[in-house]
Amino acid sequence: MDFGPAAPEAAIGALLAHGVKAGGVGLRKGRVLTEDDARALRAAGIDTVTVARLGPDDVPEDEAAATLARALAGAGVEVAAPFTGRCNLFARRAGLARIDARAIDAINAIDEAITVATLADFAPVDPRSMLATVKIIPFAVPRAALETCVAAARGGVALAAFAPKRAALIQTRLPGTKPSVLESTEATTRARLAALGSTLEHARVCAHDASAVATELRAAAAAGYDPILAIGASAVVDRRDAIPAAIVAAGGEVLHFGMPVDPGNLLLIGRIGAANIVGLPGCARSPKLNGFDWVLQRLAAGLPAGRAEIARMGVGGLLAEIPRPSPRAGASPPKAPKIAAIVLAAGRSSRMAPANKLFVEIDGKTMLTRAVEAATGSQAAETIVVVGNDAMRARAGLAGVRIVENPDYASGLASSVRAGIAAVADDCDGAVVLLGDMPMVGAAHVDRLIAAFAPVEGRAICVAAHGGKRGNPVLWGRAFFPEILALDGDRGARAVMRNHEDVLCEVPMPDDGVLVDLDTAEALAAFRATRERRA
C-alpha cells in the first residue's frame, strides 16, 4: 500500500487518509476521492492531501476484517457487518464465551496491522453481547498475512449457551439455626439460577447428618433434578464430613473437594448417577461473586466442571475484592445495537399512476417484497411495514413483520415516517428507514448501516452513500425520534439530517443500489433498459 501526500488531481481514486475540513469543504477520512472532490479541494485553497493507494496484493480493511471475523466465529456467534476496518462478533444467546487463547495470540503475532480483542474465556454474557472485535489498523493488509491469520483462527471465538436446568437445593440445619438464614439462602440460590435461565424446583431442609442428607440426595436424583445443590449448617472441611459422606451413602462418588478460588475454597463436586452434586461453600449464601458461580455457570452451559477444570481456575481466581451483587451484574461487555427496520409502503404512487409501483415486479418479485426481504434478512431486531394506499393488497403478501396502518397517507411522506417511528419498541436504539421503491437495496446494505451506527463515536445518523452521493436507507438514532415525529407534509427526514451534520456518517456502499429509486414510469423503463444491456 502506498501512503503519502498528493495534489488533489493526483489523489482521485485514492483513499483520504486524514479528514479535511476547510473553506466549506468537509471530507472524512477513508473517502474515495472523486473529480468533484478534487475541484472542491482546489477551490478551497487546499493543495495537498494525504492519501493511501492499495496495491494488487492488498486486501481492503473491511474485507479483511470480515474475512477474519468469519473464520473466528464458532458456534453461537453472529458476525456483524464490517465498518472502518472493524468487525464485531456477538453472542446469539446468553452463555459463556469460549475463547481459544492460543489462536488469538497467534493471530496477534502475525502482523501488526491485524488485531483481535476478546473477552476472557468463560466470561458470562447476555444475548447480543460483544464477544470479540477484529480491527484492521491501516486501510489494507497484505493478503498473505490475512491468509495466515485465517488459518490460525480455527473458530477460536465461540459461545457455550446456557440451557434451562431443573435444580434442587438441600440445606441442613442444627439446633439454633435461624429460619431467616435458610430462607435467605434459598432466595439467593433461586436468583442465581434464574440469572442463568434455570429454575430451583425442589428445596428441602433436613438434619445435619449423613443419613438424612443421603435420603434427600437419593430422592432428588431419582426425580431427575440436575444439578443438586447441598449446603450444610457447618462448612465441609473434610471428605468424611456430612455432605460428602452422604453422597457416598446415596450411591454416588465425590469427584473433587476444594477449589483454588477465593471466596469459594470449600466447594465440593460429586455425582449420583447422571446428576451433578455441588456441595456449596458458606460464601454461596451471599449474592457476591464466588467460586460456586463459576461452577454453576459451566453446568448451566453444559460444560464439564470436574477435578481437571477446577484445578485450572486458580489464575484469576482471587475474587475477594470484587463486590458484585450477582453472578452477571456489574460491568458488562458492549452489546450490538438493537435497531428496528421500517419499510415505507403507504404512498399513493401518483408519479407512476395508474400502476402502484410497489407491486411492479423486478426479477419475479414485487418491489415491496424485495424491500421487506432486505429488512427481514438483515440484522435488524424487527421489521415494521407502514401501509396505507392499497393496504389490503400490501398486507396479503406480508408475513413475519409488524404492520402499521397509516390512515393519513394521502397527506404525504412525513405521515408514514411518523407512523413507523412511533411504532418502534422502546428498547430499540434506533431505526433504519427503507423506501419501498428501491429494489436494489438488500440486507447487506442494512447491515452495513447497523455496523456503522455508534452514537458515542459521533455516528448517530448513518446514511447509505455511493460515489460521494447520499441515498437510502438511513439509520436514525433514537435521539432524533422527537424531531422526526414533528415532521409534516410530503417530505422525509432530510431536514432533520441537515440540522445534525456533526453526527452524520456517510456509509460507503459497494454498489449504486442505494441510489436507485424507481418512483416514475420513466425511471422504471430506464432501469430495465440498463439491466438488459448489462445482461
Coordinates of C-alpha atoms in Angstrom, one line a residue:
M1 CA 0.0 0.0 0.0
D2 CA 1.3 3.4 -1.0
F3 CA 0.8 6.2 1.6
G4 CA 1.7 9.9 1.4
P5 CA 0.9 13.4 0.2
A6 CA -0.6 14.1 -3.2
A7 CA -2.1 17.0 -5.1
P8 CA -5.9 16.9 -5.3
E9 CA -5.8 15.9 -9.0
A10 CA -3.4 13.1 -8.4
A11 CA -5.4 11.9 -5.5
I12 CA -8.5 11.0 -7.5
G13 CA -9.5 7.4 -6.8
A14 CA -7.3 7.2 -3.7
L15 CA -8.4 6.9 0.0
L16 CA -8.3 10.1 2.0
A17 CA -6.0 9.2 5.0
H18 CA -6.9 12.3 7.1
G19 CA -10.2 14.2 7.1
V20 CA -10.3 17.6 5.6
K21 CA -12.4 20.5 6.8
A22 CA -11.6 23.9 5.4
G23 CA -13.1 26.6 3.2
G24 CA -16.5 25.0 3.1
V25 CA -15.1 21.5 2.2
G26 CA -15.8 18.7 4.6
L27 CA -14.3 15.3 3.6
R28 CA -14.0 12.4 6.0
K29 CA -11.1 10.0 6.5
G30 CA -11.5 6.9 4.3
R31 CA -13.4 8.6 1.5
V32 CA -12.5 7.6 -2.1
L33 CA -11.8 11.0 -3.7
T34 CA -13.7 11.9 -6.8
E35 CA -13.1 14.5 -9.5
D36 CA -15.7 16.8 -7.8
D37 CA -13.8 16.4 -4.5
A38 CA -10.5 17.4 -6.2
R39 CA -12.1 20.5 -7.7
A40 CA -13.6 21.4 -4.3
L41 CA -10.3 21.0 -2.6
R42 CA -8.6 23.3 -5.1
A43 CA -11.3 25.9 -4.8
A44 CA -10.9 25.8 -1.0
G45 CA -7.2 26.5 -1.5
I46 CA -6.0 23.0 -0.4
D47 CA -3.0 22.0 -2.5
T48 CA -2.1 18.7 -0.8
V49 CA -3.9 15.9 0.9
T50 CA -2.6 12.7 2.4
V51 CA -3.9 9.6 0.7
A52 CA -3.5 5.8 0.6
R53 CA -3.5 3.6 -2.6
L54 CA -3.9 -0.1 -2.4
G55 CA -1.7 -2.5 -4.3
P56 CA -2.7 -5.7 -6.1
D57 CA -1.7 -7.9 -3.1
D58 CA -3.6 -5.7 -0.5
V59 CA -6.9 -6.6 1.0
P60 CA -9.1 -3.6 1.9
E61 CA -9.7 -3.1 5.6
D62 CA -13.4 -4.0 5.7
E63 CA -13.0 -7.1 3.5
A64 CA -10.0 -8.2 5.7
A65 CA -11.8 -7.7 9.0
A66 CA -14.9 -9.5 7.8
T67 CA -12.9 -12.4 6.4
L68 CA -11.0 -13.0 9.7
A69 CA -14.1 -12.5 11.8
R70 CA -16.0 -15.2 9.9
A71 CA -13.0 -17.5 10.3
L72 CA -13.0 -16.9 14.1
A73 CA -16.8 -17.3 14.6
G74 CA -17.7 -20.6 16.1
A75 CA -20.9 -22.0 17.5
G76 CA -23.5 -19.5 18.7
V77 CA -21.7 -16.4 17.3
E78 CA -23.1 -13.8 14.9
V79 CA -20.7 -11.7 12.8
A80 CA -21.8 -8.1 12.2
A81 CA -21.0 -6.2 9.0
P82 CA -17.6 -4.5 8.9
F83 CA -17.1 -0.8 9.0
T84 CA -13.9 1.3 9.0
G85 CA -11.8 -1.9 9.4
R86 CA -13.7 -3.2 12.4
C87 CA -15.9 -6.3 12.5
N88 CA -17.5 -7.4 15.8
L89 CA -18.6 -10.8 16.9
F90 CA -21.7 -11.1 19.1
A91 CA -23.4 -13.8 21.2
R92 CA -26.6 -15.1 19.8
R93 CA -27.8 -16.2 23.3
A94 CA -26.9 -16.0 26.9
G95 CA -24.0 -18.2 27.8
L96 CA -20.2 -18.4 28.4
A97 CA -17.6 -17.0 26.0
R98 CA -15.3 -19.7 24.8
I99 CA -12.0 -18.2 23.6
D100 CA -9.1 -20.1 22.1
A101 CA -6.3 -18.1 23.7
R102 CA -3.6 -19.8 21.6
A103 CA -5.4 -18.9 18.3
I104 CA -5.9 -15.3 19.4
D105 CA -2.3 -15.0 20.5
A106 CA -1.1 -16.5 17.2
I107 CA -3.2 -14.1 15.1
N108 CA -2.0 -11.0 17.0
A109 CA 1.6 -12.1 16.5
I110 CA 1.4 -12.4 12.7
D111 CA 1.1 -8.8 11.5
E112 CA 0.9 -5.6 13.5
A113 CA -1.9 -4.4 11.1
I114 CA -4.2 -7.2 12.2
T115 CA -5.6 -7.3 15.7
V116 CA -8.2 -9.3 17.6
A117 CA -9.5 -8.4 21.1
T118 CA -11.8 -10.8 23.0
L119 CA -13.5 -11.3 26.3
A120 CA -11.8 -13.7 28.8
D121 CA -12.5 -17.4 28.3
F122 CA -15.6 -18.4 30.2
A123 CA -16.9 -14.8 30.6
P124 CA -20.7 -14.9 31.1
V125 CA -22.6 -12.9 28.5
D126 CA -26.1 -11.9 27.7
P127 CA -27.7 -12.2 24.2
R128 CA -26.2 -9.7 21.7
S129 CA -23.1 -9.1 23.9
M130 CA -19.9 -8.5 22.1
L131 CA -17.5 -11.4 22.4
A132 CA -14.7 -10.1 20.2
T133 CA -13.7 -7.4 17.8
V134 CA -11.4 -7.6 14.8
K135 CA -9.7 -4.3 13.9
I136 CA -7.5 -3.7 10.9
I137 CA -5.2 -0.8 11.8
P138 CA -4.4 0.6 8.3
F139 CA -6.6 0.8 5.2
A140 CA -5.4 -2.5 3.9
V141 CA -3.3 -5.6 4.9
P142 CA -1.1 -7.9 2.8
R143 CA -3.2 -10.9 1.5
A144 CA -0.5 -13.4 2.7
A145 CA -0.7 -12.1 6.3
L146 CA -4.5 -12.3 6.2
E147 CA -4.5 -15.9 4.9
T148 CA -2.1 -16.9 7.7
C149 CA -4.4 -15.4 10.3
V150 CA -7.4 -17.1 8.8
A151 CA -5.6 -20.5 9.0
A152 CA -4.8 -19.8 12.7
A153 CA -8.4 -18.7 13.6
R154 CA -9.9 -22.2 13.8
G155 CA -13.3 -20.9 15.1
G156 CA -11.5 -19.5 18.1
V157 CA -14.4 -17.4 19.4
A158 CA -17.5 -19.4 20.3
L159 CA -20.4 -19.5 22.8
A160 CA -21.5 -22.2 25.2
A161 CA -25.1 -21.2 25.5
F162 CA -27.0 -21.7 28.8
A163 CA -29.7 -24.3 28.7
P164 CA -32.5 -24.4 31.3
K165 CA -31.8 -26.7 34.3
R166 CA -34.2 -28.0 36.9
A167 CA -32.2 -27.7 40.1
A168 CA -32.7 -28.9 43.7
L169 CA -31.4 -27.3 46.9
I170 CA -30.9 -29.3 50.1
Q171 CA -30.0 -27.4 53.3
T172 CA -29.1 -28.9 56.6
R173 CA -29.8 -27.3 60.0
L174 CA -28.5 -27.6 63.5
P175 CA -30.4 -26.7 66.7
G176 CA -30.5 -22.9 66.8
T177 CA -30.2 -22.4 63.0
K178 CA -32.3 -19.3 62.2
P179 CA -35.1 -19.8 59.7
S180 CA -34.1 -16.5 58.1
V181 CA -30.7 -17.9 57.1
L182 CA -32.4 -20.8 55.3
E183 CA -34.9 -18.6 53.6
S184 CA -32.2 -16.1 52.5
T185 CA -30.0 -18.9 51.1
E186 CA -32.9 -20.3 49.1
A187 CA -33.8 -16.9 47.7
T188 CA -30.2 -16.2 46.7
T189 CA -29.9 -19.6 45.1
R190 CA -33.1 -19.1 43.2
A191 CA -31.9 -15.7 41.9
R192 CA -28.5 -17.2 40.8
L193 CA -30.3 -19.9 38.8
A194 CA -32.7 -17.5 37.3
A195 CA -29.9 -15.4 36.0
L196 CA -28.7 -18.4 34.0
G197 CA -32.1 -19.3 32.7
S198 CA -32.6 -22.2 35.2
T199 CA -35.1 -22.8 38.0
L200 CA -35.0 -24.0 41.5
E201 CA -37.8 -26.6 41.5
H202 CA -37.1 -28.6 44.7
A203 CA -36.0 -27.1 48.0
R204 CA -35.6 -29.2 51.2
V205 CA -34.3 -28.8 54.7
C206 CA -33.1 -31.7 56.8
A207 CA -31.0 -32.6 59.8
H208 CA -27.2 -32.1 59.6
D209 CA -26.2 -35.8 59.4
A210 CA -25.1 -38.0 56.6
S211 CA -28.1 -40.3 56.7
A212 CA -30.7 -37.6 56.4
V213 CA -28.8 -35.8 53.6
A214 CA -28.3 -39.1 51.8
T215 CA -32.1 -39.7 51.8
E216 CA -32.7 -36.2 50.3
L217 CA -30.0 -36.7 47.7
R218 CA -31.4 -40.0 46.5
A219 CA -34.9 -38.6 46.2
A220 CA -33.7 -35.6 44.3
A221 CA -31.6 -37.7 41.9
A222 CA -34.5 -40.1 41.3
A223 CA -36.8 -37.2 40.4
G224 CA -34.3 -36.1 37.7
Y225 CA -33.1 -32.8 39.2
D226 CA -29.7 -31.7 38.0
P227 CA -27.7 -30.0 39.4
I228 CA -28.4 -30.9 43.1
L229 CA -27.0 -28.3 45.4
A230 CA -26.3 -29.1 49.0
I231 CA -25.2 -26.6 51.7
G232 CA -24.5 -27.6 55.3
A233 CA -25.2 -25.8 58.6
S234 CA -21.5 -26.1 59.1
A235 CA -18.8 -25.9 56.4
V236 CA -17.4 -29.0 54.8
V237 CA -13.8 -29.4 56.0
D238 CA -13.0 -33.0 55.1
R239 CA -14.2 -35.7 52.7
R240 CA -15.6 -37.6 55.6
D241 CA -17.9 -34.7 56.6
A242 CA -21.7 -34.9 56.5
I243 CA -22.4 -33.9 52.9
P244 CA -19.5 -35.8 51.2
A245 CA -20.3 -38.8 53.3
A246 CA -24.0 -38.5 52.3
I247 CA -23.1 -38.5 48.6
V248 CA -21.2 -41.8 49.0
A249 CA -24.0 -43.3 51.2
A250 CA -26.5 -42.4 48.4
G251 CA -24.6 -44.5 45.9
G252 CA -22.6 -41.6 44.4
E253 CA -19.0 -40.5 44.4
V254 CA -17.0 -37.4 45.4
L255 CA -15.1 -36.2 42.4
H256 CA -13.2 -33.3 43.9
F257 CA -13.1 -31.3 47.2
G258 CA -11.7 -27.8 47.4
M259 CA -11.0 -25.2 44.7
P260 CA -8.3 -22.6 44.0
V261 CA -10.9 -19.8 44.0
D262 CA -11.4 -17.4 46.9
P263 CA -14.1 -17.0 48.1
G264 CA -15.2 -20.5 47.4
N265 CA -12.3 -22.7 48.5
L266 CA -14.6 -25.2 50.3
L267 CA -16.6 -26.3 47.3
L268 CA -17.2 -30.0 46.6
I269 CA -18.2 -31.7 43.4
G270 CA -19.8 -35.1 43.2
R271 CA -22.1 -37.3 41.2
I272 CA -25.0 -39.6 41.8
G273 CA -25.9 -41.4 38.6
A274 CA -26.1 -38.7 35.9
A275 CA -26.9 -35.9 38.4
N276 CA -24.2 -33.4 39.3
I277 CA -23.9 -32.7 43.0
V278 CA -22.4 -29.5 44.3
G279 CA -21.5 -29.1 47.9
L280 CA -21.7 -25.4 48.4
P281 CA -19.2 -23.3 50.4
G282 CA -20.6 -21.0 53.0
C283 CA -20.0 -17.9 50.8
A284 CA -22.7 -19.3 48.4
R285 CA -25.2 -17.9 50.9
S286 CA -24.2 -14.4 49.7
P287 CA -25.1 -13.0 46.3
K288 CA -21.5 -11.8 45.8
L289 CA -19.4 -13.5 43.1
N290 CA -17.6 -16.6 44.4
G291 CA -16.3 -19.9 43.1
F292 CA -19.7 -21.5 43.1
D293 CA -20.8 -19.1 40.4
W294 CA -18.1 -20.3 38.1
V295 CA -19.1 -23.9 38.6
L296 CA -22.8 -23.2 38.2
Q297 CA -22.2 -21.2 35.0
R298 CA -20.3 -24.1 33.5
L299 CA -23.0 -26.6 34.4
A300 CA -25.7 -24.4 33.0
A301 CA -23.7 -24.2 29.8
G302 CA -23.4 -27.9 29.5
L303 CA -19.6 -27.8 30.2
P304 CA -17.7 -30.1 32.5
A305 CA -16.8 -28.8 35.9
G306 CA -14.8 -31.7 37.4
R307 CA -11.4 -32.0 39.0
A308 CA -9.3 -31.0 36.0
E309 CA -11.5 -27.9 35.2
I310 CA -11.5 -26.7 38.8
A311 CA -7.7 -27.1 39.1
R312 CA -7.3 -24.6 36.2
M313 CA -9.4 -21.9 37.9
G314 CA -6.6 -20.5 40.1
V315 CA -5.4 -17.8 37.6
G316 CA -7.9 -15.0 38.1
G317 CA -9.5 -16.9 41.0
L318 CA -8.8 -14.3 43.6
L319 CA -12.3 -12.7 43.9
A320 CA -12.3 -11.4 47.4
E321 CA -12.1 -7.8 46.4
I322 CA -14.8 -7.9 43.7
P323 CA -18.1 -6.8 45.4
R324 CA -20.5 -7.7 42.6
P325 CA -24.1 -8.2 43.7
S326 CA -24.9 -11.1 41.4
P327 CA -23.2 -13.6 39.1
R328 CA -23.6 -11.4 35.9
A329 CA -24.1 -7.9 37.4
G330 CA -21.8 -5.0 37.2
A331 CA -19.8 -4.0 34.2
S332 CA -20.8 -6.0 31.1
P333 CA -19.5 -6.2 27.6
P334 CA -20.9 -3.9 25.0
K335 CA -23.9 -5.1 23.0
A336 CA -24.9 -5.0 19.4
P337 CA -27.3 -2.0 18.9
K338 CA -30.9 -3.0 18.7
I339 CA -32.2 -1.5 15.5
A340 CA -35.7 -1.7 14.0
A341 CA -36.3 -1.7 10.2
I342 CA -39.1 0.4 8.9
V343 CA -40.4 -0.2 5.3
L344 CA -42.5 2.7 3.9
A345 CA -45.2 1.2 1.7
A346 CA -48.2 3.6 2.2
G347 CA -47.8 6.1 -0.6
R348 CA -50.2 6.8 -3.4
S349 CA -47.7 6.1 -6.2
S350 CA -49.1 9.1 -8.0
R351 CA -46.0 9.6 -10.2
M352 CA -46.4 6.1 -11.7
A353 CA -50.2 6.1 -11.9
P354 CA -52.3 4.1 -12.8
A355 CA -49.8 1.4 -11.7
N356 CA -48.8 1.1 -8.0
K357 CA -45.1 0.9 -8.1
L358 CA -44.8 -1.3 -5.0
F359 CA -46.4 -4.2 -6.9
V360 CA -44.2 -3.8 -10.0
E361 CA -42.1 -7.0 -10.4
I362 CA -38.3 -6.9 -10.6
D363 CA -36.8 -10.4 -11.4
G364 CA -40.0 -12.1 -10.4
K365 CA -40.6 -10.2 -7.1
T366 CA -42.5 -7.1 -6.4
M367 CA -40.6 -4.1 -5.2
L368 CA -42.4 -4.3 -1.9
T369 CA -41.4 -7.9 -1.4
R370 CA -37.8 -7.0 -2.2
A371 CA -37.8 -4.2 0.3
V372 CA -39.3 -6.3 3.1
E373 CA -36.8 -9.1 2.4
A374 CA -34.0 -6.6 2.7
A375 CA -35.3 -5.7 6.1
T376 CA -36.1 -9.2 7.4
G377 CA -32.9 -10.7 6.1
S378 CA -30.8 -8.1 7.9
Q379 CA -29.6 -8.0 11.5
A380 CA -32.4 -5.6 12.4
A381 CA -34.3 -6.7 15.5
E382 CA -37.7 -6.4 13.9
T383 CA -39.4 -5.2 10.7
I384 CA -42.2 -2.7 10.7
V385 CA -44.1 -2.1 7.4
V386 CA -46.2 1.0 7.1
V387 CA -49.2 0.6 4.8
G388 CA -51.9 2.9 3.6
N389 CA -52.8 3.1 -0.1
D390 CA -53.7 -0.4 -1.4
A391 CA -53.3 -1.6 2.2
M392 CA -55.3 -4.8 1.7
R393 CA -53.1 -5.8 -1.3
A394 CA -49.9 -5.0 0.6
R395 CA -51.0 -6.9 3.7
A396 CA -51.7 -10.0 1.6
G397 CA -48.1 -10.6 0.8
L398 CA -46.6 -9.9 4.2
A399 CA -45.5 -12.4 6.8
G400 CA -43.2 -12.2 9.8
V401 CA -43.4 -8.4 10.1
R402 CA -45.4 -5.9 12.2
I403 CA -47.9 -4.0 10.0
V404 CA -48.7 -0.4 10.9
E405 CA -51.7 1.3 9.2
N406 CA -51.3 5.0 8.2
P407 CA -54.8 6.4 7.6
D408 CA -53.3 9.8 6.9
Y409 CA -51.1 8.5 4.0
A410 CA -52.6 11.0 1.5
S411 CA -51.1 13.9 3.4
G412 CA -47.6 12.9 2.2
L413 CA -44.4 11.0 3.1
A414 CA -44.0 12.6 6.6
S415 CA -47.1 10.9 7.9
S416 CA -45.7 7.4 7.0
V417 CA -42.3 8.2 8.5
R418 CA -44.1 9.3 11.7
A419 CA -46.2 6.2 11.9
G420 CA -43.2 3.9 11.5
I421 CA -41.1 5.8 14.1
A422 CA -44.0 5.9 16.6
A423 CA -44.2 2.1 16.3
V424 CA -40.6 1.4 17.2
A425 CA -40.2 -0.5 20.5
D426 CA -38.9 1.5 23.5
D427 CA -35.9 -0.7 23.9
C428 CA -34.6 -0.1 20.3
D429 CA -31.6 2.1 19.9
G430 CA -32.6 3.4 16.6
A431 CA -34.4 2.6 13.3
V432 CA -33.3 2.2 9.7
V433 CA -35.9 3.6 7.2
L434 CA -36.2 1.8 3.8
L435 CA -38.2 3.0 0.9
G436 CA -40.5 0.5 -0.8
D437 CA -39.5 1.6 -4.3
M438 CA -35.7 0.9 -4.1
P439 CA -35.5 -2.7 -5.3
M440 CA -31.7 -3.0 -5.4
V441 CA -31.3 -2.3 -1.6
G442 CA -30.5 -5.6 0.1
A443 CA -29.9 -6.9 3.6
A444 CA -26.1 -6.3 3.3
H445 CA -26.8 -2.6 2.9
V446 CA -28.9 -2.5 6.0
D447 CA -26.3 -4.5 8.0
R448 CA -23.5 -2.1 7.0
L449 CA -25.6 0.8 8.3
I450 CA -26.1 -1.0 11.6
A451 CA -22.4 -1.8 11.8
A452 CA -21.6 1.9 11.3
F453 CA -24.0 3.1 14.0
A454 CA -22.1 4.3 17.1
P455 CA -23.5 7.5 18.7
V456 CA -20.7 7.6 21.3
E457 CA -18.2 7.9 18.4
G458 CA -20.2 10.6 16.6
R459 CA -22.1 8.3 14.2
A460 CA -25.7 8.8 15.3
I461 CA -27.2 9.2 11.8
C462 CA -26.0 6.8 9.2
V463 CA -26.9 7.4 5.5
A464 CA -26.1 5.0 2.7
A465 CA -23.8 6.6 0.0
H466 CA -22.1 5.6 -3.2
G467 CA -19.7 7.6 -5.3
G468 CA -19.9 10.6 -3.0
K469 CA -23.7 10.8 -3.3
R470 CA -26.2 10.2 -0.4
G471 CA -29.0 7.8 -0.9
N472 CA -31.2 5.5 1.1
P473 CA -31.7 3.7 3.6
V474 CA -30.9 6.0 6.5
L475 CA -30.4 4.8 10.1
W476 CA -31.6 7.2 12.8
G477 CA -30.6 7.1 16.4
R478 CA -33.4 7.3 19.0
A479 CA -32.3 10.8 20.0
F480 CA -33.8 12.1 16.7
F481 CA -37.2 10.5 17.0
P482 CA -38.8 13.5 18.5
E483 CA -37.7 15.7 15.6
I484 CA -38.9 13.1 13.1
L485 CA -42.3 12.8 14.8
A486 CA -42.7 16.6 14.4
L487 CA -42.4 16.4 10.5
D488 CA -45.4 17.2 8.3
G489 CA -46.3 17.4 4.6
D490 CA -44.8 15.4 1.7
R491 CA -41.2 15.3 2.9
G492 CA -39.0 12.9 4.6
A493 CA -36.5 13.5 7.3
R494 CA -33.7 15.1 5.3
A495 CA -34.4 18.4 7.1
V496 CA -33.5 16.7 10.4
M497 CA -30.4 15.4 8.8
R498 CA -29.2 18.9 7.7
N499 CA -29.6 20.0 11.3
H500 CA -27.2 17.4 12.6
E501 CA -24.3 17.1 10.1
D502 CA -21.9 16.9 13.1
V503 CA -23.1 13.4 14.0
L504 CA -23.9 12.2 10.5
C505 CA -21.9 9.5 8.8
E506 CA -22.0 8.7 5.1
V507 CA -21.6 4.9 4.9
P508 CA -19.9 4.0 1.6
M509 CA -21.7 1.1 -0.2
P510 CA -20.1 -1.1 -2.8
D511 CA -22.8 -0.6 -5.4
D512 CA -25.3 2.1 -6.6
G513 CA -28.4 0.2 -5.4
V514 CA -28.8 2.8 -2.6
L515 CA -29.3 5.5 -5.3
V516 CA -31.8 3.6 -7.5
D517 CA -35.2 5.0 -6.7
L518 CA -38.0 3.8 -9.2
D519 CA -40.8 6.2 -8.5
T520 CA -41.8 7.1 -12.1
A521 CA -42.6 5.1 -15.2
E522 CA -39.6 6.7 -16.9
A523 CA -37.2 5.7 -14.2
L524 CA -38.5 2.1 -14.3
A525 CA -38.1 1.9 -18.1
A526 CA -34.6 3.3 -17.9
F527 CA -33.7 0.8 -15.1
R528 CA -34.9 -2.2 -17.1
A529 CA -33.2 -1.0 -20.2
T530 CA -29.9 -0.7 -18.4
R531 CA -30.2 -4.2 -16.9
E532 CA -31.0 -5.6 -20.3
R533 CA -27.8 -4.0 -21.8
R534 CA -25.7 -5.4 -18.9
A535 CA -27.2 -8.8 -19.4

